[in-house]
Coordinates of C-alpha atoms in Angstrom, one line a residue:
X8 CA 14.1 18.7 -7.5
X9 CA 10.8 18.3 -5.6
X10 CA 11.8 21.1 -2.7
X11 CA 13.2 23.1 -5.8
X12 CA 9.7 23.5 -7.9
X13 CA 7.3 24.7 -4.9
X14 CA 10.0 27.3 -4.0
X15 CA 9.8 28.6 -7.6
X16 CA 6.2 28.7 -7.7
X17 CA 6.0 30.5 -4.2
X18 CA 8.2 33.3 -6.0
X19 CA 6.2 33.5 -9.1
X20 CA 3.0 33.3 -7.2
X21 CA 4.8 36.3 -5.3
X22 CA 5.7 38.1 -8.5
X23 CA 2.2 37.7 -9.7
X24 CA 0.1 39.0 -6.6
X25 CA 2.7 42.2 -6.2
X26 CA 2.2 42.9 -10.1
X27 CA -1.3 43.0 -9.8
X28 CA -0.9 44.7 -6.3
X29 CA 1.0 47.6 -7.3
X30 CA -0.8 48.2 -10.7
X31 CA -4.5 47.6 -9.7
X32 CA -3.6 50.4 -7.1
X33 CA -2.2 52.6 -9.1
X34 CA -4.8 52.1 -11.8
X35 CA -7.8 52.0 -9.4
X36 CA -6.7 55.1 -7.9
X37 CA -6.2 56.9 -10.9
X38 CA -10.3 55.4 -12.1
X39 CA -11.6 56.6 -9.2
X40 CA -10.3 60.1 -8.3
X41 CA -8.9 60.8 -5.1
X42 CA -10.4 62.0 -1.7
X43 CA -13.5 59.6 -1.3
X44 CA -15.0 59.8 2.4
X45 CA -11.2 60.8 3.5
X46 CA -9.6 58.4 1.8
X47 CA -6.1 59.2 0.8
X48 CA -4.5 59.0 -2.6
X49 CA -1.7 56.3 -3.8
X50 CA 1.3 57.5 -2.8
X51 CA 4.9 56.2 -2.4
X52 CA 3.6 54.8 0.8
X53 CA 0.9 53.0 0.0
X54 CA 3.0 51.4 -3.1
X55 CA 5.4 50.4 -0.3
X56 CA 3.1 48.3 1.5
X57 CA 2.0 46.4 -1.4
X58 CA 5.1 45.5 -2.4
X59 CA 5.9 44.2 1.3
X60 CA 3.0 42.4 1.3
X61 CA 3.8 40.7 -2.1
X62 CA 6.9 40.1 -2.1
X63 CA 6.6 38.6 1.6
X64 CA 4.7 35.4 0.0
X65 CA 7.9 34.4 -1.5
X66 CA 8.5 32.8 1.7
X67 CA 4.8 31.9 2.6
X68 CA 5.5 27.6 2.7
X69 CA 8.8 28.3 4.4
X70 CA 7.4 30.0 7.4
X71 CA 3.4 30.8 6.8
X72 CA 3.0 32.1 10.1
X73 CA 6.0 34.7 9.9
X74 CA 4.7 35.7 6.1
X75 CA 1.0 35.8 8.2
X76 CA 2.2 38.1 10.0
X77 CA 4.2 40.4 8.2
X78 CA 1.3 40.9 5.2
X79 CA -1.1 41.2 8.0
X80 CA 0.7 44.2 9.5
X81 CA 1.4 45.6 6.2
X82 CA -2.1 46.1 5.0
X83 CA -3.3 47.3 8.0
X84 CA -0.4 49.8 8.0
X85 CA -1.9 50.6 4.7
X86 CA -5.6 50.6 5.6
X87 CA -4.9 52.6 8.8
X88 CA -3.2 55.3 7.2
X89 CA -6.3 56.2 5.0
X90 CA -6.0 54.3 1.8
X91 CA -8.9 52.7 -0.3
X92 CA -9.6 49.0 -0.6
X93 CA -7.5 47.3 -3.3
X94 CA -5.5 44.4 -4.6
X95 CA -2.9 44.3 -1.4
X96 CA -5.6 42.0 0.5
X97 CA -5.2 39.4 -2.4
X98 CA -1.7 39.2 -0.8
X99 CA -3.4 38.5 3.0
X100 CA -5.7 36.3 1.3
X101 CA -3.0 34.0 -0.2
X102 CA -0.9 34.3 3.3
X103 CA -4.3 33.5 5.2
X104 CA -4.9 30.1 3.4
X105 CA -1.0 29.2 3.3
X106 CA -1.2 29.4 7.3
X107 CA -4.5 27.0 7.1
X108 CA -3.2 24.7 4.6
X109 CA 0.2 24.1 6.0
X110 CA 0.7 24.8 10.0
X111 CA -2.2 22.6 12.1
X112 CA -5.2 24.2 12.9
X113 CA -4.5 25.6 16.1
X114 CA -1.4 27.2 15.1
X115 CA -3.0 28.6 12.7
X116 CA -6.5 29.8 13.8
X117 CA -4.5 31.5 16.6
X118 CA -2.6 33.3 14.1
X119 CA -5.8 33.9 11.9
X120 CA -7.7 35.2 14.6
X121 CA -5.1 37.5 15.5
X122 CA -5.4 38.9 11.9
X123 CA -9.1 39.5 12.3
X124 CA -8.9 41.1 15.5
X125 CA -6.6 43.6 13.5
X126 CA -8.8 44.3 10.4
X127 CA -11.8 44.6 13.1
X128 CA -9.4 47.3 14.6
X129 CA -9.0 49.5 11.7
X130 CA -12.3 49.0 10.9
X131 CA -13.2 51.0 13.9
X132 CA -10.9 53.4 13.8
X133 CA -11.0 54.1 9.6
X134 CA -14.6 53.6 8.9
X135 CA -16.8 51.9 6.8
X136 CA -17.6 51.0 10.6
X137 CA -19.3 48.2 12.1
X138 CA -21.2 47.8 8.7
X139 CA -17.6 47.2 7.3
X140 CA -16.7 44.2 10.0
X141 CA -18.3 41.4 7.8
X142 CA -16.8 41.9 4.6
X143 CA -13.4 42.7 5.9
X144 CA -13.5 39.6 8.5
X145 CA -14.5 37.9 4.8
X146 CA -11.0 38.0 3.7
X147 CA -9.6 36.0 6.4
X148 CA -12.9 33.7 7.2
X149 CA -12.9 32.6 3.5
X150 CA -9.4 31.5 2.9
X151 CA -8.6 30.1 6.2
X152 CA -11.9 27.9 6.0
X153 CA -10.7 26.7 2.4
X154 CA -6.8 26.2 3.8
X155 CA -8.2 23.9 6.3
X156 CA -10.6 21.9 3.9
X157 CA -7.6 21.5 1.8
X158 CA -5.5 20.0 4.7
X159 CA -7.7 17.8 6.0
X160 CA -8.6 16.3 2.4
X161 CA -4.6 16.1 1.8
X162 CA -4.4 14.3 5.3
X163 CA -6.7 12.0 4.5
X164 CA -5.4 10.9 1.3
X165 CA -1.7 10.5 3.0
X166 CA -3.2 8.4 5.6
X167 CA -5.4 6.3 3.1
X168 CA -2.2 6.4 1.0
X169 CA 0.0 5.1 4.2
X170 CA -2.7 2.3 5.5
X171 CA -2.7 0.7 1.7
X172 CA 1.6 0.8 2.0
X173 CA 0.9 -0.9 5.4
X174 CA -1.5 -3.5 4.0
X175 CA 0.6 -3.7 1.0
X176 CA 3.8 -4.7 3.6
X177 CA 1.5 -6.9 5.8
X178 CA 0.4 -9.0 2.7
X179 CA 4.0 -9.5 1.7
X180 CA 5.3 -10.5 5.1
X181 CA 2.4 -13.2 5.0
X182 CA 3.0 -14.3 1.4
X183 CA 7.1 -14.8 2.1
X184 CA 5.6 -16.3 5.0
X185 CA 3.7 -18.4 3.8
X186 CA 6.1 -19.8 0.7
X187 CA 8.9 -20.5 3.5
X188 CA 6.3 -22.6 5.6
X189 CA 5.7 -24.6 2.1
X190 CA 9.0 -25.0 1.3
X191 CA 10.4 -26.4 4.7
X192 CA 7.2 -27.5 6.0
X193 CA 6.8 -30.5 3.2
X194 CA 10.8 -30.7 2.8
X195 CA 10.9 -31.4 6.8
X196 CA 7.9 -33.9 7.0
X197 CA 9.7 -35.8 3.9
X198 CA 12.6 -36.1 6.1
X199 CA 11.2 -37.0 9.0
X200 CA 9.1 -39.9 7.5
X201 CA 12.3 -41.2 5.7
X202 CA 14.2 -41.3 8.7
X203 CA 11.7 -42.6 10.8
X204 CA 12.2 -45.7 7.9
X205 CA 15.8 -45.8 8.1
X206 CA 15.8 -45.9 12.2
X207 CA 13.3 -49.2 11.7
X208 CA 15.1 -50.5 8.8
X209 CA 19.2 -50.4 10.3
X210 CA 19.2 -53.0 12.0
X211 CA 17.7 -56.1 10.3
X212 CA 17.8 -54.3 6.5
X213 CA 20.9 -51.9 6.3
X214 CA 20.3 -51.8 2.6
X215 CA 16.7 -50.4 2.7
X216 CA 18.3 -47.9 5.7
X217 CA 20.6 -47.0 2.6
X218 CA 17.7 -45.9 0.7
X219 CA 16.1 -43.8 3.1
X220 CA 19.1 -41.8 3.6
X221 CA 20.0 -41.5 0.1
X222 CA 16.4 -40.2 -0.3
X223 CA 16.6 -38.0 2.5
X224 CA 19.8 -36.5 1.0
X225 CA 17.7 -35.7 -2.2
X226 CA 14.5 -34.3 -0.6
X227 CA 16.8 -31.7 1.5
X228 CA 18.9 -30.8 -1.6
X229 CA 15.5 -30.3 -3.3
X230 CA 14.4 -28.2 -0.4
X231 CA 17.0 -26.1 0.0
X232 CA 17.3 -25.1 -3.9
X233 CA 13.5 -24.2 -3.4
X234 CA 14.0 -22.3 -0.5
X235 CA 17.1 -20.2 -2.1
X236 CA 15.2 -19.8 -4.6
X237 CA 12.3 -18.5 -2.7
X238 CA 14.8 -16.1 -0.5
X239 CA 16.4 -14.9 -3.7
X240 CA 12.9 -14.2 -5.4
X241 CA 12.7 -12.2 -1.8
X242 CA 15.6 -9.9 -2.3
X243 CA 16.3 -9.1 -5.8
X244 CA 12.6 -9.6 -7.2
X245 CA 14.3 -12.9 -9.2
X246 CA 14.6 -16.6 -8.5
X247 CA 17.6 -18.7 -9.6
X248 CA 16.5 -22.3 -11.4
X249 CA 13.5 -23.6 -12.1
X250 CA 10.2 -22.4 -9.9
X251 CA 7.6 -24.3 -8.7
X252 CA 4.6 -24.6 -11.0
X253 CA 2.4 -27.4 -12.0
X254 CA 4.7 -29.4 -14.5
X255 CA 6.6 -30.4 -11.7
X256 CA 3.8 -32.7 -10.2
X257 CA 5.5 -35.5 -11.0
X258 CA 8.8 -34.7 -9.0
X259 CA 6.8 -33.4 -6.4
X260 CA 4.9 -37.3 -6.3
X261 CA 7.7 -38.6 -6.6
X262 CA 9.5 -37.6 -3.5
X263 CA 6.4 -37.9 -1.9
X264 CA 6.3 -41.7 -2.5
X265 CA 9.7 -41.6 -1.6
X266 CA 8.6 -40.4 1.9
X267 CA 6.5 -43.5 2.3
X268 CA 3.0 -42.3 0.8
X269 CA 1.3 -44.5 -1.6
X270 CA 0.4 -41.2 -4.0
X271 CA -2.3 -42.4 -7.0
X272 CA -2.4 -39.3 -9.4
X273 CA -4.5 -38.3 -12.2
X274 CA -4.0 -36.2 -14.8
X275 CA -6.9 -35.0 -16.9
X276 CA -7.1 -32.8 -20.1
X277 CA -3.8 -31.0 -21.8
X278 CA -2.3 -28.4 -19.6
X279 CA -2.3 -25.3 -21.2
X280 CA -0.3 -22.3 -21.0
X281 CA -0.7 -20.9 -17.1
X282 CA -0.1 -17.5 -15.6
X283 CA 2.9 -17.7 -13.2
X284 CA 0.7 -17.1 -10.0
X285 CA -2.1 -19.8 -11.4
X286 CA 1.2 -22.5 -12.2
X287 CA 2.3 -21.3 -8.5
X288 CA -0.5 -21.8 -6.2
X289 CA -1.8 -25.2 -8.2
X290 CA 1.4 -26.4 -7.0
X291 CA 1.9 -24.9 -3.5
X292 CA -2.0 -26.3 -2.9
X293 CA -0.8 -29.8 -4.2
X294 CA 2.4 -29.7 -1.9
X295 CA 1.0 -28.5 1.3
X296 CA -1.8 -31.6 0.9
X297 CA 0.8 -33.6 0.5
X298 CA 2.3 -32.4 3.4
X299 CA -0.5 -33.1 5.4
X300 CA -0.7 -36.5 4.4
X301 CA 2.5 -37.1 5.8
X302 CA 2.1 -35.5 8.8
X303 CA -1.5 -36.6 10.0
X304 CA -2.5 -39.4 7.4
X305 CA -3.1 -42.9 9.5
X306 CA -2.6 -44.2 6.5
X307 CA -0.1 -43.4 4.0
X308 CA -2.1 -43.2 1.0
X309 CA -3.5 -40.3 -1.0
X310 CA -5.2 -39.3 -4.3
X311 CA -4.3 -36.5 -6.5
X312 CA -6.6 -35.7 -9.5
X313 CA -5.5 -32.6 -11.5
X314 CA -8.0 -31.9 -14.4
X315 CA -6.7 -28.9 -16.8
X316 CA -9.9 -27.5 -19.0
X317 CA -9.5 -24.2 -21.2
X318 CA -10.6 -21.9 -18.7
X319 CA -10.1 -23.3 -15.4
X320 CA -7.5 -26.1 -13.4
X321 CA -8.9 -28.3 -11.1
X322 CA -7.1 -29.8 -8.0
X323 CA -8.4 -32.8 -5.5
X324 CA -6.5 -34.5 -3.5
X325 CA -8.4 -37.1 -0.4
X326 CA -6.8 -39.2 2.0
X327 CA -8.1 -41.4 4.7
X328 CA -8.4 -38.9 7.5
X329 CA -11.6 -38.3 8.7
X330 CA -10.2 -36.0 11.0
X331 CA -7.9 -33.9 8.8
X332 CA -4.8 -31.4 10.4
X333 CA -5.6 -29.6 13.0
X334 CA -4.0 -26.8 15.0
X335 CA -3.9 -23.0 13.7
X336 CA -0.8 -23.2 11.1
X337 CA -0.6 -21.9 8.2
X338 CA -1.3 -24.4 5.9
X339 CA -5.0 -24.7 4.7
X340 CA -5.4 -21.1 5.7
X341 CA -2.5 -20.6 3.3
X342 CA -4.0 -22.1 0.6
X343 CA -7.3 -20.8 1.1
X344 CA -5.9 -17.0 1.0
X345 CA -3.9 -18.4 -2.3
X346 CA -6.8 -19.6 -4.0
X347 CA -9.5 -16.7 -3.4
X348 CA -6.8 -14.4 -4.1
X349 CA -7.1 -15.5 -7.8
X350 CA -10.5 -15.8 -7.7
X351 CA -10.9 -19.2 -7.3
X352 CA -12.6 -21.7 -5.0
X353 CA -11.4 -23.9 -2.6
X354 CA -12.7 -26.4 0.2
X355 CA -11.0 -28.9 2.7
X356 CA -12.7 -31.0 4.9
X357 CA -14.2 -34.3 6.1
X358 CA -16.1 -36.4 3.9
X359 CA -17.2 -40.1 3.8
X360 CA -14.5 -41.0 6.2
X361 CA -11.8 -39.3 3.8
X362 CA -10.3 -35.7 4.1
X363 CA -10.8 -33.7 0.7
X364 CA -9.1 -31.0 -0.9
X365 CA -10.1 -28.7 -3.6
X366 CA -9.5 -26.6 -5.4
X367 CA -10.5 -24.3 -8.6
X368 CA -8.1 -22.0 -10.3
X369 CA -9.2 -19.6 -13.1
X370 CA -7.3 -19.3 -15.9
X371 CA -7.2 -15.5 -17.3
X372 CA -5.8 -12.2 -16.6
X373 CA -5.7 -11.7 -12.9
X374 CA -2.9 -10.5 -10.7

C-alpha cells in the first residue's frame, strides 16, 4: 500500500500538469494572437511536446533523472522550434525538483546543470537573448534549490528519527541488562553465603548443613521464577507469576536473613497504590543493597527503613561498611539510572563509619 499511493499521485500530478499544459497553450495562444517577434502559433506540434513533457512525470520518483531528461529535451524541442513561453515548463519545473529531492546532489546538479546549459542554448539561438538567460535559468535554479532543501530537511529528520531508535535499543539492552544482573546477582550471593555455612557447618552440625541447603534450594527456585519471569517479560512484552514490587519486602528479607544477614526493617506509613515502574525500582533498589551487604558487608547486619507518604516512597538501607562495593558493576549505577529515571533522588555512600543508601521515589504519572 505505501509504494501504491505515491505512484498514484505521480500519475495524477501528471494528469494535472499536462491538463493545464495543453489548455493554458492552447488558450494563451488563442489570448494573445499569433506571430509575436517570430514566434510561431500552437500547432499539433507544439501540443505534442506538452503532452510528452506531462505525461513523462508519471514516472518522475521511479527514475527522476530519465523523466529530467526527457521533459528537458522536450521543451527545448518546443522552444527551439519558435513557440511562446507557456505552461510546458511547469512540467521541467516539477521534473527539476523531483531530480533534487530524490537522487543525491551530485547526481542531480549534474543533471540540472545539463538542463540549463540547454535552456541557455535556445536562449541564444531563439531570442529574448542574453536578457532572457536569468529568467529562463530561474526555472531550473528555483526548483532544484527547493528539491535540495527538501532532502536535506527529510535526511535529517530520518537520521534524528534513526539515532532516537538506536538510543531507544541501547536503553533497552541496558535495562534487560540491568534486571538480569538483579536477578542472579542477589540470587547468586544468597547462595554463595549459604553454602559457605553449610561447608562450615557438615562436619560438627549436619543438621544446621541441612538448613543451609534446604535454603539454598529455595533462594535458587526463587531466582530462577524471577528470572523466567524477567526473560519472558523480554520476549512476549508479559511476565508469568507475580513481579517484583515493594509488597514483597518481606520475602525478599526473609531470604536475606536466610543468607546469614541480620536484616532490621522498618516500615513507615500505609503503602498506597504504586505505578508498576515506582513498585519495580523500590524493590530492585532494596534487593541490589541487600546484595551488597552480602557480598562486601564485614559484618552481616543491615537496616532497611521504607517510609510510604502520599506523594513520595522513601528507601534507606545502611550497613557497617565504611568502605562500600567497589569495582565498576552495575549495581549502584543501576539503581542510580533507575531512580533519576523516575525523577527521583538517590545517594550511596560512606557515612559515620556505615554505608548508606537512599533513595526517593515520586509517586505520580511518569513513565
Amino acid at each position: 500500500m505505501g509504494s501504491v499511493r505515491p505512484r498514484v499521485g505521480d500519475v495524477g500530478l501528471a494528469v494535472l500538469v499536462t491538463a493545464v499544459g495543453v489548455i493554458g497553450t492552447v488558450a494563451a495562444n488563442r489570448w494573445s494572437g499569433h506571430g509575436m517577434r517570430g514566434m510561431h502559433g500552437v500547432d499539433g506540434l507544439a501540443v505534442a511536446f506538452v503532452l510528452v513533457a506531462g505525461v513523462a512525470l508519471a514516472w518522475r520518483r521511479r527514475v527522476p533523472l530519465v523523466v529530467l531528461g526527457v521533459v528537458a529535451a522536450a521543451v527545448t524541442g518546443y522552444l527551439v522550434s519558435g513557440f511562446r513561453y507557456g505552461p510546458i515548463l511547469f512540467a521541467l519545473l516539477v521534473a527539476v525538483y523531483t531530480a533534487a529531492r530524490h537522487r543525491p546532489p551530485r547526481t542531480a546538479g549534474i543533471a540540472a546543470g545539463a538542463v540549463v546549459v540547454l535552456v541557455w542554448a535556445q536562449t541564444l539561438i531563439t531570442g529574448p537573448g542574453w536578457p532572457g538567460l536569468l529568467p529562463a535559468a530561474a526555472w531550473v535554479v528555483v526548483p532544484f534549490a527547493a528539491g535540495l532543501v527538501v532532502r536535506t530537511q527529510t535526511e535529517a529528520v530520518a537520521r534524528h528519527r534513526a539515532e532516537a531508535l538506536r538510543q531507544r535499543v541501547d536503553d533497552e539492552r541496558l535495562r534487560i541488562a540491568q534486571e538480569v544482573h538483579d536477578v542472579v546477582g542477589h540470587g547468586l550471593a544468597a547462595i554463595k553465603m549459604q553454602a559457605d555455612v553449610a561447608l562450615h557447618v557438615l562436619p560438627k552440625k549436619p543438621e544446621q548443613a541441612e538448613i543451609a541447603l534446604d535454603a539454598i534450594s529455595r533462594t535458587s527456585s526463587d531466582a530462577l521464577d524471577e528470572l523466567r519471569s524477567t526473560l519472558a517479560m523480554v520476549r512476549t512484552g508479559t511476565g508469568r507469576g507475580p513481579e517484583p514490587g515493594l509488597e514483597r519486602v518481606h520475602d525478599l528479607v526473609h531470604r536475606t536473613r536466610e543468607a546469614g544477614v541480620d536484616v532490621a526493617l522498618r516500615v513507615r506509613g500505609e503503602r498506597p497504590e504504586l505505578p508498576r515502574a515506582v513498585d519495580l525500582t523500590g524493590y530492585r533498589v532494596l534487593q541490589e543493597s541487600l546484595t551488597n551487604v552480602l557480598r562486601h558487608g564485614p559484618e552481616q547486619r543491615a537496616e532497611v527503613t521504607v517510609d510510604y507518604a502520599p506523594e513520595e516512597v522513601r528507601i534507606e538501607v545502611t550497613n557497617p561498611s565504611p568502605a562500600g562495593p567497589g569495582g565498576d558493576g552495575l549495581g549502584i549505577p543501576g539503581m542510580r539510572r533507575r531512580v533519576e529515571a523516575l525523577g527521583g533522588e538517590f545517594d550511596a555512600g560512606a557515612s559515620g563509619g556505615r554505608f548508606r543508601v537512599r533513595a526517593r521515589l515520586p509517586i505520580g504519572d511518569r513513565p
